[in-house]
Amino acid sequence: MRKYLICISIIFIAGFNSVFSQNLVSQPIAKPSKGKSLVYITRSNGAMLMNFRFYDRDLFVGALEYGSYFVYECDPGEHLFWVASENRDFIEANLEADKVYVIDLEARMGAFVAAVAAVPQKPNEKRHKKKFYRTVKKELEIKKFQHQLSSEDKEENIKLALEKYKELKEKKSSKISVLSFDMNFENADKPE
């Protein structure tokens, strides 16, 4: 009986130790096609009943619901990403080829419905890594948007947004975020 209890204790301690000693869990992420850039657009908080609409300048990319994400493959170089809800929020991006970037759409308090903020994620910031890991580990079916995108029914919204962007740019507003070429993610590892 004593040998049996010792054996059970060793197994319990070894199992407990292996579960709680893992500091890093690797989560694979999609990679862009050769010569392209890939942007993960994630939605990690609030306004569960709202869909936020994501654009690349004058191109409607897609709508994103709470707790989900999609990936957008595009040409490297300069982009103007923006998101719309009650408001519009802008990101000027400079993307490198063969790199992966992350933008999180965060719900904010709005006057009538939820407002939205587009937040470029930094790979060296622990809370951004953690948020990206939690979103990607859900193993959702990845929706990859490219080439077949349409903006026909969004023309008025696009026109108003680009006018707002021009106004903010002329005022040198700090409301325009920046996603620089060096803010790329190699993986979605769980932070230590």
Short mmCIF file of C-alpha atoms in Angstrom, two decimals:
data_model
loop_
_atom_site.label_atom_id
_atom_site.label_comp_id
_atom_site.label_asym_id
_atom_site.label_seq_id
_atom_site.Cartn_x
_atom_site.Cartn_y
_atom_site.Cartn_z
CA MET A 1 0.00 0.00 0.00
CA ARG A 2 2.84 2.39 0.85
CA LYS A 3 4.49 1.78 -2.54
CA TYR A 4 1.17 2.47 -4.21
CA LEU A 5 0.76 5.83 -2.41
CA ILE A 6 4.35 6.85 -3.24
CA CYS A 7 3.76 5.99 -6.89
CA ILE A 8 0.53 8.00 -7.00
CA SER A 9 2.25 10.95 -5.27
CA ILE A 10 5.11 10.97 -7.78
CA ILE A 11 2.70 10.84 -10.72
CA PHE A 12 0.59 13.65 -9.23
CA ILE A 13 3.62 15.88 -8.55
CA ALA A 14 5.09 15.25 -12.01
CA GLY A 15 1.78 16.02 -13.72
CA PHE A 16 1.19 19.12 -11.61
CA ASN A 17 4.72 20.33 -12.29
CA SER A 18 4.48 19.80 -16.05
CA VAL A 19 1.17 21.66 -16.30
CA PHE A 20 2.27 24.71 -14.31
CA SER A 21 5.90 24.91 -15.42
CA GLN A 22 5.09 25.66 -19.07
CA ASN A 23 5.85 29.33 -19.56
CA LEU A 24 5.68 29.35 -23.33
CA VAL A 25 3.10 27.77 -25.58
CA SER A 26 3.69 28.19 -29.27
CA GLN A 27 0.71 29.04 -31.46
CA PRO A 28 1.29 28.98 -35.22
CA ILE A 29 0.04 31.87 -37.31
CA ALA A 30 -0.69 32.22 -41.01
CA LYS A 31 2.13 33.50 -43.20
CA PRO A 32 1.77 35.72 -46.28
CA SER A 33 2.34 34.55 -49.82
CA LYS A 34 5.83 35.30 -51.14
CA GLY A 35 6.28 39.05 -51.63
CA LYS A 36 3.02 39.95 -49.81
CA SER A 37 2.19 41.30 -46.34
CA LEU A 38 -0.38 39.79 -43.99
CA VAL A 39 -2.46 41.72 -41.45
CA TYR A 40 -4.41 39.99 -38.69
CA ILE A 41 -7.44 42.08 -37.76
CA THR A 42 -8.62 40.93 -34.33
CA ARG A 43 -11.58 41.86 -32.18
CA SER A 44 -10.97 41.10 -28.54
CA ASN A 45 -13.31 43.20 -26.40
CA GLY A 46 -16.75 44.67 -25.78
CA ALA A 47 -19.86 45.55 -27.81
CA MET A 48 -20.76 41.94 -28.45
CA LEU A 49 -23.70 42.72 -30.72
CA MET A 50 -21.79 45.17 -32.94
CA ASN A 51 -19.83 44.44 -36.10
CA PHE A 52 -17.00 46.82 -36.93
CA ARG A 53 -16.26 47.45 -40.63
CA PHE A 54 -12.59 47.43 -41.68
CA TYR A 55 -11.17 49.18 -44.76
CA ASP A 56 -7.90 49.59 -46.65
CA ARG A 57 -8.21 53.20 -47.94
CA ASP A 58 -11.11 52.91 -50.43
CA LEU A 59 -11.49 49.14 -50.23
CA PHE A 60 -13.99 47.49 -47.88
CA VAL A 61 -12.19 44.47 -46.39
CA GLY A 62 -14.84 43.03 -44.09
CA ALA A 63 -16.93 43.28 -40.93
CA LEU A 64 -15.70 41.76 -37.70
CA GLU A 65 -17.80 40.51 -34.83
CA TYR A 66 -16.79 40.19 -31.17
CA GLY A 67 -14.18 37.54 -30.32
CA SER A 68 -13.15 36.79 -33.89
CA TYR A 69 -10.47 37.71 -36.40
CA PHE A 70 -9.58 37.53 -40.05
CA VAL A 71 -6.39 37.93 -42.04
CA TYR A 72 -5.93 40.35 -44.89
CA GLU A 73 -3.19 39.72 -47.45
CA CYS A 74 -2.03 42.80 -49.33
CA ASP A 75 0.88 44.35 -51.17
CA PRO A 76 3.69 45.67 -48.98
CA GLY A 77 4.20 49.42 -48.69
CA GLU A 78 2.02 52.26 -47.47
CA HIS A 79 -1.62 51.69 -46.52
CA LEU A 80 -4.35 53.67 -44.83
CA PHE A 81 -6.35 51.27 -42.68
CA TRP A 82 -9.49 52.48 -40.98
CA VAL A 83 -12.42 51.10 -39.11
CA ALA A 84 -15.98 52.39 -38.84
CA SER A 85 -18.73 52.23 -36.27
CA GLU A 86 -20.27 55.33 -34.71
CA ASN A 87 -16.90 56.92 -35.46
CA ARG A 88 -13.96 56.30 -37.78
CA ASP A 89 -10.45 55.50 -36.57
CA PHE A 90 -7.36 55.54 -38.80
CA ILE A 91 -3.95 53.83 -39.00
CA GLU A 92 -1.18 54.81 -41.40
CA ALA A 93 0.79 51.64 -42.11
CA ASN A 94 4.09 50.91 -43.80
CA LEU A 95 4.28 47.14 -44.31
CA GLU A 96 7.23 44.98 -45.33
CA ALA A 97 6.96 42.01 -47.66
CA ASP A 98 6.78 38.54 -46.08
CA LYS A 99 5.83 39.97 -42.66
CA VAL A 100 2.78 39.59 -40.40
CA TYR A 101 1.13 42.50 -38.56
CA VAL A 102 -1.73 42.72 -36.05
CA ILE A 103 -4.42 45.38 -35.59
CA ASP A 104 -6.94 44.99 -32.77
CA LEU A 105 -10.35 46.64 -32.99
CA GLU A 106 -11.35 47.79 -29.52
CA ALA A 107 -14.88 48.83 -28.58
CA ARG A 108 -15.15 52.17 -26.82
CA MET A 109 -18.03 54.05 -25.22
CA GLY A 110 -20.01 55.92 -27.88
CA ALA A 111 -22.89 58.39 -27.72
CA PHE A 112 -25.54 56.08 -29.21
CA VAL A 113 -23.75 52.86 -30.16
CA ALA A 114 -20.25 51.57 -29.52
CA ALA A 115 -17.36 53.56 -30.93
CA VAL A 116 -14.25 51.76 -32.14
CA ALA A 117 -10.49 52.25 -31.94
CA ALA A 118 -8.05 50.56 -34.31
CA VAL A 119 -4.96 49.73 -32.25
CA PRO A 120 -1.72 48.57 -33.91
CA GLN A 121 -0.28 45.76 -31.81
CA LYS A 122 3.39 45.78 -30.80
CA PRO A 123 5.17 42.40 -30.76
CA ASN A 124 7.42 43.42 -27.86
CA GLU A 125 4.57 44.57 -25.60
CA LYS A 126 3.43 41.79 -23.27
CA ARG A 127 -0.26 42.75 -23.17
CA HIS A 128 -0.42 42.89 -26.99
CA LYS A 129 1.27 39.48 -27.28
CA LYS A 130 -1.12 38.06 -24.71
CA LYS A 131 -4.19 39.47 -26.48
CA PHE A 132 -3.00 38.11 -29.85
CA TYR A 133 -2.27 34.67 -28.35
CA ARG A 134 -5.72 34.47 -26.72
CA THR A 135 -7.47 35.46 -29.94
CA VAL A 136 -5.53 33.11 -32.25
CA LYS A 137 -5.60 30.08 -29.95
CA LYS A 138 -9.36 29.82 -30.42
CA GLU A 139 -8.50 28.05 -33.68
CA LEU A 140 -11.27 29.72 -35.62
CA GLU A 141 -11.48 29.09 -39.30
CA ILE A 142 -9.22 31.79 -40.72
CA LYS A 143 -10.97 34.03 -43.19
CA LYS A 144 -8.46 35.31 -45.72
CA PHE A 145 -9.57 38.36 -47.67
CA GLN A 146 -7.89 39.34 -50.91
CA HIS A 147 -8.63 40.29 -54.52
CA GLN A 148 -12.38 39.58 -54.46
CA LEU A 149 -13.14 42.57 -52.23
CA SER A 150 -15.89 45.00 -53.19
CA SER A 151 -16.62 48.56 -52.09
CA GLU A 152 -19.63 49.30 -54.27
CA ASP A 153 -22.24 49.52 -51.49
CA LYS A 154 -19.88 51.42 -49.16
CA GLU A 155 -19.00 54.34 -51.47
CA GLU A 156 -20.63 57.09 -49.37
CA ASN A 157 -19.06 55.79 -46.15
CA ILE A 158 -15.64 55.64 -47.85
CA LYS A 159 -16.00 59.18 -49.21
CA LEU A 160 -16.90 60.62 -45.78
CA ALA A 161 -14.10 58.69 -44.06
CA LEU A 162 -11.42 59.88 -46.50
CA GLU A 163 -12.62 63.46 -46.06
CA LYS A 164 -12.34 63.04 -42.27
CA TYR A 165 -8.85 61.57 -42.66
CA LYS A 166 -7.78 64.52 -44.84
CA GLU A 167 -9.13 66.94 -42.21
CA LEU A 168 -7.26 65.16 -39.39
CA LYS A 169 -4.07 65.03 -41.48
CA GLU A 170 -4.22 68.78 -42.20
CA LYS A 171 -4.59 69.46 -38.46
CA LYS A 172 -1.64 67.12 -37.77
CA SER A 173 -3.94 65.26 -35.40
CA SER A 174 -2.58 62.71 -32.96
CA LYS A 175 -5.75 60.66 -33.60
CA ILE A 176 -4.06 58.90 -36.52
CA SER A 177 -2.15 55.83 -35.29
CA VAL A 178 0.96 54.43 -36.96
CA LEU A 179 1.80 50.82 -37.81
CA SER A 180 5.47 50.79 -38.75
CA PHE A 181 7.33 48.12 -40.71
CA ASP A 182 9.14 46.84 -37.59
CA MET A 183 5.92 46.03 -35.66
CA ASN A 184 5.66 42.56 -37.20
CA PHE A 185 4.85 39.32 -35.36
CA GLU A 186 6.81 36.10 -35.88
CA ASN A 187 4.40 33.93 -33.89
CA ALA A 188 1.58 34.02 -31.37
CA ASP A 189 3.48 32.54 -28.43
CA LYS A 190 1.95 32.80 -24.97
CA PRO A 191 3.96 35.40 -23.02
CA GLU A 192 5.83 34.21 -19.96
#
